[in-house]
Coordinates of N, CA and C and ligand atoms in Angstrom, one line a residue:
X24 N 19.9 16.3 -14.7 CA 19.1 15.1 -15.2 C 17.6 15.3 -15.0
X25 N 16.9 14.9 -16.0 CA 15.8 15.2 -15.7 C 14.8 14.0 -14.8
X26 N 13.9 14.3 -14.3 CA 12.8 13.0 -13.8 C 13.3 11.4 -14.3
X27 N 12.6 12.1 -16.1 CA 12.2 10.6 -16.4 C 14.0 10.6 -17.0
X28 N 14.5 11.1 -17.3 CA 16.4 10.7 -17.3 C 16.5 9.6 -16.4
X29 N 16.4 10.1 -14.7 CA 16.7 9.8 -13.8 C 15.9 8.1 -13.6
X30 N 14.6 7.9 -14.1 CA 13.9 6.7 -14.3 C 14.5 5.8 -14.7
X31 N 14.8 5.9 -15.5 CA 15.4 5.2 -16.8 C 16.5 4.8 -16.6
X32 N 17.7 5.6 -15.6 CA 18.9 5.4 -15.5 C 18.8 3.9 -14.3
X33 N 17.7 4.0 -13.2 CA 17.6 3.3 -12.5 C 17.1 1.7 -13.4
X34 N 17.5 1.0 -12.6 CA 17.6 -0.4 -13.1 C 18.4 -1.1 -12.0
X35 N 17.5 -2.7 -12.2 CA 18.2 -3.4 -11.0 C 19.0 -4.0 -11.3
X36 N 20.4 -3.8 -10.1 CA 21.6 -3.8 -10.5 C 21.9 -5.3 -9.8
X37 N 22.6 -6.4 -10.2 CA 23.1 -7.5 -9.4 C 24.6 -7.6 -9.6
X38 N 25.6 -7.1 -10.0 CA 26.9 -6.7 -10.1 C 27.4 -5.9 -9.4
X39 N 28.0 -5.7 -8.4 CA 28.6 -4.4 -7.1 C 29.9 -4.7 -7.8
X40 N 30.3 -3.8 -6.9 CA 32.1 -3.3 -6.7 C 31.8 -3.7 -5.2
X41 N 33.3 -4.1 -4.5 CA 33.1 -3.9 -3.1 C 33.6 -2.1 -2.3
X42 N 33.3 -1.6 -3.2 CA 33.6 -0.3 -2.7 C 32.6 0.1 -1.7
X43 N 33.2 0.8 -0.6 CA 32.1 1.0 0.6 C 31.3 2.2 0.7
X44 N 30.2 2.3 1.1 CA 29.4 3.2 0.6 C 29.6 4.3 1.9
X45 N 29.3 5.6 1.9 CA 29.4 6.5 2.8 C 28.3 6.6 3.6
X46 N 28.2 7.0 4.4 CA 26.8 6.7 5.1 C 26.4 8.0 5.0
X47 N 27.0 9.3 5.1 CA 26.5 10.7 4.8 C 25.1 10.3 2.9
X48 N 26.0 9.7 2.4 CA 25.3 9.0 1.0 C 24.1 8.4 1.2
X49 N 24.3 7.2 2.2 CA 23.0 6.4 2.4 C 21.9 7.3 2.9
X50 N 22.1 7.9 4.1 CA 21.2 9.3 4.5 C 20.3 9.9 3.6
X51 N 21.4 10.7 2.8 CA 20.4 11.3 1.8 C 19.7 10.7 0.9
X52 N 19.3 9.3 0.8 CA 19.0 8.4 -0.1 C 17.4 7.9 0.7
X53 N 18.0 7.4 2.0 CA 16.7 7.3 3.1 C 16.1 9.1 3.4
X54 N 16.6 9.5 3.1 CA 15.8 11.2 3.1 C 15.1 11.2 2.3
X55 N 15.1 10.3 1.3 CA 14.3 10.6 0.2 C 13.0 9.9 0.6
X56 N 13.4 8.5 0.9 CA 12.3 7.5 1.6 C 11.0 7.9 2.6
X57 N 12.1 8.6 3.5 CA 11.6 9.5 4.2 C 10.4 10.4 3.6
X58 N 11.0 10.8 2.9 CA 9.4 12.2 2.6 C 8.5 11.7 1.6
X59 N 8.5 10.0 1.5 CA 7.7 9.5 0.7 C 6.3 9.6 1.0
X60 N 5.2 9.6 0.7 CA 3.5 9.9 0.4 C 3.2 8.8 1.6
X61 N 2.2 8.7 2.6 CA 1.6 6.8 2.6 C 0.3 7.2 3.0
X62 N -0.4 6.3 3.0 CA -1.6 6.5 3.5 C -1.8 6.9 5.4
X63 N -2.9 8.3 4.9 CA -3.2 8.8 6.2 C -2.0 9.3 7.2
X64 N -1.1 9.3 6.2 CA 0.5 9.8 6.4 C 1.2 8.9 7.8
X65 N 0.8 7.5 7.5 CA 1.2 6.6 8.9 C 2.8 6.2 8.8
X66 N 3.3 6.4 7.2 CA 4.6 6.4 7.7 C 5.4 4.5 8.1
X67 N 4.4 3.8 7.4 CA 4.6 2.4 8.2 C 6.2 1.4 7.9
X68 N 6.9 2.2 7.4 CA 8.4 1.5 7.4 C 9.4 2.2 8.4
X69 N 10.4 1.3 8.2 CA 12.0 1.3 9.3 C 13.1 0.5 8.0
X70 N 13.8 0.9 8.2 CA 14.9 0.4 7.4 C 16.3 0.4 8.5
X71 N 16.4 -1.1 8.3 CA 17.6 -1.6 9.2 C 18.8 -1.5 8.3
X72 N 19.9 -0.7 8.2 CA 20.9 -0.8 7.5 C 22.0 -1.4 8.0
X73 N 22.7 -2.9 7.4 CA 23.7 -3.6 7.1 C 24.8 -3.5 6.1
X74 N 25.5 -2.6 6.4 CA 26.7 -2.1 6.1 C 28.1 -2.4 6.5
X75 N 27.9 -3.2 7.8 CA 29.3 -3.5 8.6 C 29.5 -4.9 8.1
X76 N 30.8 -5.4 8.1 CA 30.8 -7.1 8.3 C 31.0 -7.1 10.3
X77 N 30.9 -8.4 10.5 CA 30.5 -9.6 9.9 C 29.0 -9.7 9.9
X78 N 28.8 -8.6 10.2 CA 27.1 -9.0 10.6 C 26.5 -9.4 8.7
X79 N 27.0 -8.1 8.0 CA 26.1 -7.6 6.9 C 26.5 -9.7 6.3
X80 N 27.7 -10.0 6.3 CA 28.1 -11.4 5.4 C 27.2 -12.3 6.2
X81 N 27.0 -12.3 7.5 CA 26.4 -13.5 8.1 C 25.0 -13.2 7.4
X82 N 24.6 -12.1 7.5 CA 22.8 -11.9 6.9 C 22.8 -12.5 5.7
X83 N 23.5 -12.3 4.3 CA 23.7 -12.2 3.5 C 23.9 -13.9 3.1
X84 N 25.0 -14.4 4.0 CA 25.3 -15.9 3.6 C 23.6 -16.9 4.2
X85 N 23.1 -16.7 5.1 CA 21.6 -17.4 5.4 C 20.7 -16.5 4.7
X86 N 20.5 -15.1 4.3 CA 19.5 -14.8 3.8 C 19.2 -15.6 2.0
X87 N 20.4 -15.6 2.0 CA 20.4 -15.9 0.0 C 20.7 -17.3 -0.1
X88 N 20.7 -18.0 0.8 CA 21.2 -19.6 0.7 C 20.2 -20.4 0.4
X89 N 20.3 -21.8 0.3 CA 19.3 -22.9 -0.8 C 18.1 -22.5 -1.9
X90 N 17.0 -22.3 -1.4 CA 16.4 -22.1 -2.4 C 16.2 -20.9 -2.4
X91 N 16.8 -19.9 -1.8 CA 17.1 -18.7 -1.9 C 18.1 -18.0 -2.9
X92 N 18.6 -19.1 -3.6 CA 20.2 -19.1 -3.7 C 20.3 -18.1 -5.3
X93 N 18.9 -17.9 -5.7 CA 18.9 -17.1 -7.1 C 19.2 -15.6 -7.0
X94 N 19.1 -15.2 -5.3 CA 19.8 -14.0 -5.0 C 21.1 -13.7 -4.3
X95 N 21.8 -15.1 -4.5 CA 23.2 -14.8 -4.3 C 24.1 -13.6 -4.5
X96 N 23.8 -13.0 -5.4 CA 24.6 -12.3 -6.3 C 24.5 -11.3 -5.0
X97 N 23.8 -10.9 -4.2 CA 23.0 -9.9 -3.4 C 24.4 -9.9 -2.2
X98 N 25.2 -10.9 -2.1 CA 26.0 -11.2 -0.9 C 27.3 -10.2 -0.9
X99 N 27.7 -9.8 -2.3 CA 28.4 -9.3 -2.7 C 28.3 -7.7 -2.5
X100 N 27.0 -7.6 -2.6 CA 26.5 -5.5 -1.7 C 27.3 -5.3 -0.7
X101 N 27.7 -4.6 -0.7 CA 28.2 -3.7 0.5 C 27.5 -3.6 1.4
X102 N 26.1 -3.3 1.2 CA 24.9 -2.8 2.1 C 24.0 -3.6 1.5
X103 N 23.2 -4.1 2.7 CA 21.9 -4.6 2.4 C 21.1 -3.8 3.5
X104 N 19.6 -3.2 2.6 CA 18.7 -3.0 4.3 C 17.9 -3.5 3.9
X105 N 17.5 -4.0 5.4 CA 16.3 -4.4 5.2 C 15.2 -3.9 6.0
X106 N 14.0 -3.5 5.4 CA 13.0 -3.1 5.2 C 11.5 -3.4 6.3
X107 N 11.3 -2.9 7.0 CA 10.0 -4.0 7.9 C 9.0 -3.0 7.6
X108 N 8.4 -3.7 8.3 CA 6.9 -2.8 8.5 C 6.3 -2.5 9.6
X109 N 6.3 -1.4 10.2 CA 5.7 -0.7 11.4 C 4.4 -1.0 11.3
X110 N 4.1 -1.4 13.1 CA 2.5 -1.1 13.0 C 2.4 0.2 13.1
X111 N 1.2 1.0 12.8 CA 0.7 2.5 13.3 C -0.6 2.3 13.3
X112 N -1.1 3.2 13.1 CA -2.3 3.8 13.0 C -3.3 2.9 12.6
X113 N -4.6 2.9 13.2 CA -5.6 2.2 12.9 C -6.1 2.7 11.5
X114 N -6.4 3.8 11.1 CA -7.1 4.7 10.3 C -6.8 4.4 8.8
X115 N -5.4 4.1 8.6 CA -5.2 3.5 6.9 C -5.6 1.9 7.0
X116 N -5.2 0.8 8.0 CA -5.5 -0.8 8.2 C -7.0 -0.8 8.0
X117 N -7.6 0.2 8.5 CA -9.1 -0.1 8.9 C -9.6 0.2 7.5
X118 N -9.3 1.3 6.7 CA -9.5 1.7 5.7 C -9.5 0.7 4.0
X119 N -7.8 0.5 4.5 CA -7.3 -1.1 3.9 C -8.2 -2.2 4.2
X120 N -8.7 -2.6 5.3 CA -9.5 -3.7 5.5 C -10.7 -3.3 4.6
X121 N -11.4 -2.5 4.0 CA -12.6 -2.1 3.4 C -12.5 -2.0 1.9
X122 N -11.9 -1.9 1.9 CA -10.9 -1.8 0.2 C -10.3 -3.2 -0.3
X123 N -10.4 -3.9 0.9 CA -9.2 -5.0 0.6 C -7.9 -4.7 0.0
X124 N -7.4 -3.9 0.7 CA -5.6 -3.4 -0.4 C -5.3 -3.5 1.0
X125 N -3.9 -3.6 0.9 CA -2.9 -3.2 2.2 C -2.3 -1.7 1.8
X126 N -2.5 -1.1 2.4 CA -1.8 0.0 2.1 C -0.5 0.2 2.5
X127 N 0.0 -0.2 4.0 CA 1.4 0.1 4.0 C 2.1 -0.6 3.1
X128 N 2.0 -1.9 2.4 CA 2.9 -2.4 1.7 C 2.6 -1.4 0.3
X129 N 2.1 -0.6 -0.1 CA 1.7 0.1 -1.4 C 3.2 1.3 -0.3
X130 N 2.7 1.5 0.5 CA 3.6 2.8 1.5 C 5.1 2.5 1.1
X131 N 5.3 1.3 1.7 CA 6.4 0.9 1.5 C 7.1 0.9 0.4
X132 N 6.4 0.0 -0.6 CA 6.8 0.2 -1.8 C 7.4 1.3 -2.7
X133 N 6.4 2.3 -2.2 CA 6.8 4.0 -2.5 C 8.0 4.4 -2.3
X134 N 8.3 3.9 -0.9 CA 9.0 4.6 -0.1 C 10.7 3.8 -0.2
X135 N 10.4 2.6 -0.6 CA 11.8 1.8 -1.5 C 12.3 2.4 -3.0
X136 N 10.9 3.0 -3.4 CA 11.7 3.1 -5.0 C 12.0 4.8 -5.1
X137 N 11.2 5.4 -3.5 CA 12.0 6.9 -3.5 C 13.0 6.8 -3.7
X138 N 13.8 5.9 -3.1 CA 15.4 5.2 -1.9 C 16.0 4.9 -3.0
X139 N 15.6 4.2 -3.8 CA 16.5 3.2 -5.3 C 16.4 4.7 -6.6
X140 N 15.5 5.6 -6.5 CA 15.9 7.0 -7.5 C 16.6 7.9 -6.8
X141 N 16.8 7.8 -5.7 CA 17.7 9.3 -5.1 C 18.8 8.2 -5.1
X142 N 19.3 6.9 -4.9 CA 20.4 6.2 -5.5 C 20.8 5.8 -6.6
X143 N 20.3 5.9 -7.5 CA 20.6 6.1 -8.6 C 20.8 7.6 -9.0
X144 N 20.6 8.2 -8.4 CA 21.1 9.8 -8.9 C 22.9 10.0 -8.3
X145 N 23.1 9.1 -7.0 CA 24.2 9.0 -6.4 C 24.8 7.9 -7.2
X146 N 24.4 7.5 -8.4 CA 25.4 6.1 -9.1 C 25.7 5.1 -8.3
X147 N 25.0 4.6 -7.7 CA 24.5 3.7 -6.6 C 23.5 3.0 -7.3
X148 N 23.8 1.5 -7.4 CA 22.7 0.8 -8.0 C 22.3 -0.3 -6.8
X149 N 20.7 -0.7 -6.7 CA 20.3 -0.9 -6.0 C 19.5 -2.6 -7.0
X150 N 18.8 -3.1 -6.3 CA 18.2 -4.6 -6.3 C 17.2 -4.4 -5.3
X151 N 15.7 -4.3 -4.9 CA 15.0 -5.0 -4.6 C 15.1 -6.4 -4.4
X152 N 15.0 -6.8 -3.2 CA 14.5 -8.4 -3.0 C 13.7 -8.4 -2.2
X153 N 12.3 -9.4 -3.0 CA 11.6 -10.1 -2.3 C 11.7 -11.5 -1.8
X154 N 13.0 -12.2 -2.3 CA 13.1 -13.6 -2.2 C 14.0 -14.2 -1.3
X155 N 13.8 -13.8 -0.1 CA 15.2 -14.2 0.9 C 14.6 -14.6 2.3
X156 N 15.4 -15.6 2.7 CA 14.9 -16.7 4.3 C 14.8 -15.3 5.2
X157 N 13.4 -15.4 5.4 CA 12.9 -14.3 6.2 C 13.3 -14.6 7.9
X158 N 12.9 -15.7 7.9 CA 13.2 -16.6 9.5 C 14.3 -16.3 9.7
X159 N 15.4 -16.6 8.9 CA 17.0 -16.6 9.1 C 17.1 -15.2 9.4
X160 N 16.7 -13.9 8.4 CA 16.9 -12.6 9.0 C 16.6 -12.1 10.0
X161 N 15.4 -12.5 10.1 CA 14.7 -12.2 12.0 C 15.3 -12.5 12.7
X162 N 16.0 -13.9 12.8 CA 16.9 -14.3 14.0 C 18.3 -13.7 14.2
X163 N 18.7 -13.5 12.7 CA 20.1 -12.7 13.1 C 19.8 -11.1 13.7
X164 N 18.6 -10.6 12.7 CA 18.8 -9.0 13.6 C 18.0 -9.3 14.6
X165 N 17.6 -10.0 15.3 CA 16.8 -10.2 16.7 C 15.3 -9.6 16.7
X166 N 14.8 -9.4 15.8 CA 13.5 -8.6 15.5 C 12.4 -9.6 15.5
X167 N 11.7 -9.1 16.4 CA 10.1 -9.5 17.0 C 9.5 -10.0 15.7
X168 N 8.9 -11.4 16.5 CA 8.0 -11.9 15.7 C 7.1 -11.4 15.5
X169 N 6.0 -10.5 15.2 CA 5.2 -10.0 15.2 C 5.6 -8.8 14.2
X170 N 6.9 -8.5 13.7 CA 7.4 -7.8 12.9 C 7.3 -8.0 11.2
X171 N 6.9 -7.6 10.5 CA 6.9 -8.0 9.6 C 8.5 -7.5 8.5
X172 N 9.2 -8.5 7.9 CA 9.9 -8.4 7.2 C 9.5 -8.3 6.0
X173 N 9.3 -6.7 5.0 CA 9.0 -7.1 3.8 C 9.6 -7.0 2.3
X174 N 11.1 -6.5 2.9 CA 12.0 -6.5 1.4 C 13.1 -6.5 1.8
X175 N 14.4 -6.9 1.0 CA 15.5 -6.4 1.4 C 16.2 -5.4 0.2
X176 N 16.6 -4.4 0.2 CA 17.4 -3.7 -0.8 C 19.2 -3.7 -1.2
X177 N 19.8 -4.3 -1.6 CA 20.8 -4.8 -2.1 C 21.4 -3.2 -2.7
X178 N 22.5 -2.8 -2.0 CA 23.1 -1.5 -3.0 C 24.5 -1.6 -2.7
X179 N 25.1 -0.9 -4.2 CA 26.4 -0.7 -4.4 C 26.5 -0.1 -5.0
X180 N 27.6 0.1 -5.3 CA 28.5 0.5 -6.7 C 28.3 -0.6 -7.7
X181 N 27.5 -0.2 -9.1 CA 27.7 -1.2 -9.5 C 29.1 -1.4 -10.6
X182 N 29.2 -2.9 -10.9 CA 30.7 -3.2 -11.2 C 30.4 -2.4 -12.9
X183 N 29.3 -2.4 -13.5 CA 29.2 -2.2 -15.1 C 28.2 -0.9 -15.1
X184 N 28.2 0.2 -16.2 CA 27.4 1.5 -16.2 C 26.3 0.7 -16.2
X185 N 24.7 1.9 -15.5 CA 23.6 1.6 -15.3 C 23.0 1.6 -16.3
X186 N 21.4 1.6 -16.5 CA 20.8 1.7 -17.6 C 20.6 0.8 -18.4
X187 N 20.4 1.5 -20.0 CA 20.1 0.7 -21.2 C 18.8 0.3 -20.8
X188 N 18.3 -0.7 -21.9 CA 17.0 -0.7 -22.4 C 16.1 -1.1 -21.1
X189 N 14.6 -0.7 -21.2 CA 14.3 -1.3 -19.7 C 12.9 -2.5 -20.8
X190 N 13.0 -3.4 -20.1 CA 11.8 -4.6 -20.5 C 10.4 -4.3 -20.2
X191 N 9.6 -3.6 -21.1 CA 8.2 -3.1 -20.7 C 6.9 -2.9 -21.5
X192 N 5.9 -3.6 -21.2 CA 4.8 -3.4 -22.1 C 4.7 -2.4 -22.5
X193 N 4.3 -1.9 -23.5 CA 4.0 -0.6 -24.3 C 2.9 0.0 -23.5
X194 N 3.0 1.6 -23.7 CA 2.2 2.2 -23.0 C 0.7 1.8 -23.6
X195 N 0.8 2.0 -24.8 CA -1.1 1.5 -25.3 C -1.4 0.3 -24.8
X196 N -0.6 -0.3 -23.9 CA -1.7 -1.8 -22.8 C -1.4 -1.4 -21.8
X197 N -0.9 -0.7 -21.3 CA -1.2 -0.1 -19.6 C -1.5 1.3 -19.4
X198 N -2.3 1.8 -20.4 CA -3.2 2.9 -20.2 C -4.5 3.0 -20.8
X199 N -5.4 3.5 -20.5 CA -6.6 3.5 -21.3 C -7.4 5.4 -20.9
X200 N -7.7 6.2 -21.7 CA -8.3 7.2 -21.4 C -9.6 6.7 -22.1
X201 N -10.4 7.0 -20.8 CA -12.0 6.9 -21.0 C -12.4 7.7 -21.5
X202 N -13.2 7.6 -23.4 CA -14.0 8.4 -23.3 C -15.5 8.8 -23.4
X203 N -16.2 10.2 -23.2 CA -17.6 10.5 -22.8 C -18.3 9.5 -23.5
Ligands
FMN312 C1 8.7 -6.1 -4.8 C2 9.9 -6.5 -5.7 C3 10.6 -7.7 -5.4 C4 11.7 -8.0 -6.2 N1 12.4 -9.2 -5.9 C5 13.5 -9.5 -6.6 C6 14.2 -10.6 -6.2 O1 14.0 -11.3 -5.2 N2 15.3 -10.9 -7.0 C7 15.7 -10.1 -8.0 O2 16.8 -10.4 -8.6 N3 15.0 -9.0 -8.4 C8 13.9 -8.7 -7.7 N4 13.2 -7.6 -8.0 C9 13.6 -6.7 -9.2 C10 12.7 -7.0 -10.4 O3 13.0 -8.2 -11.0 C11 13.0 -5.8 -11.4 O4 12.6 -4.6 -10.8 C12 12.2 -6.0 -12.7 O5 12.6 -7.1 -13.4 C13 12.3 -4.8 -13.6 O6 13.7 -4.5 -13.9 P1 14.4 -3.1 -13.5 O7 14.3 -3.0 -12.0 O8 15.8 -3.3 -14.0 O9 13.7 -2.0 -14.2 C14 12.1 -7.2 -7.3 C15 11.3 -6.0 -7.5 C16 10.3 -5.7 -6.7 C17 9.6 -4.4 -7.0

């Protein structure tokens, strides 16, 4: 398959199977995360993997509950991880502070959608969430205030083939070559 094959096939999936994922599988998927780019190579994620019950259902039933509740579908993954953010290094924050960007969350970001293409190459469909009781997850996995929670990833098998059309502005409005 090629690259942009492999783009294309990815898509966020909210339909699982409860089929259980292998963790030799998840590895190679966080391998991928792993050798993602970040600034000044700080490396600023951890990914907490929830794959067991009853832990993974308890996260799952407070993380996606009330007004949360439009990521329900998410309870049904097999695996959820979730995502934080390491402090490191002064040298990308300080840099970030001058720029005004955050860079680990750009890091991060990277380093999620390494994670969601090397699973999708494993037919493993994945979901991004940004919309879930962050409080409620900190308290179940016990993780320091001072920790930042910044996504959770939702993956499975999904129940229907991936793909089909993807929803996207045309490239002639999100490109422009300047010329002389
Ligand atoms: C940072 C981020 C947060 C997201 N949060 C959610 C979410 O809370 N719930 C959800 O269903 N999808 C969420 N998504 C998935 C997007 O809705 C999805 O990527 C977008 O609609 C494009 O569709 P595609 O992933 O199928 O190509 C999120 C995606 C990103 C990158």
């Amino acid at each position: 398959m090629s690259f942009l094959d492999l783009v294309v096939k990815r898509k966020s999936v909210r339909a699982f199977l409860s089929t259980p994922i292998d963790r030799t599988v998840l590895d190679k998927c966080l391998e991928a995360a792993r050798l993602a780019p970040s600034a000044c190579n700080a490396q600023p994620w951890h990914f907490i993997i929830c794959d067991k019950t009853p832990l993974r259902e308890t996260l799952a039933k407070e993380a996606f509950s009330g007004i949360y509740s439009m990521n329900a579908f998410a309870k049904e993954a097999p695996v959820l991880i979730v995502v934080t953010q390491k402090t490191t290094k002064a040298a990308p924050k300080l840099g970030g502070l001058f720029q005004g960007i955050d860079f680990g969350l750009i890091d991060i970001g990277i380093a999620c959608e390494h994670f969601q293409l090397a699973a999708a190459e494993e037919n493993l469909g994945t979901c991004m969430l940004g919309w879930f009781n962050s409080k409620a997850v900190r308290k179940i996995l016990k993780l320091p205030k001072n920790l930042k929670i910044v996504l959770i990833i939702a993956v499975g098998y999904p129940s229907a083939p991936m793909g089909g059309p993807k929803k996207r502005y045309p490239l002639e409005d999100i490109r422009t070559y300047v010329e002389k």
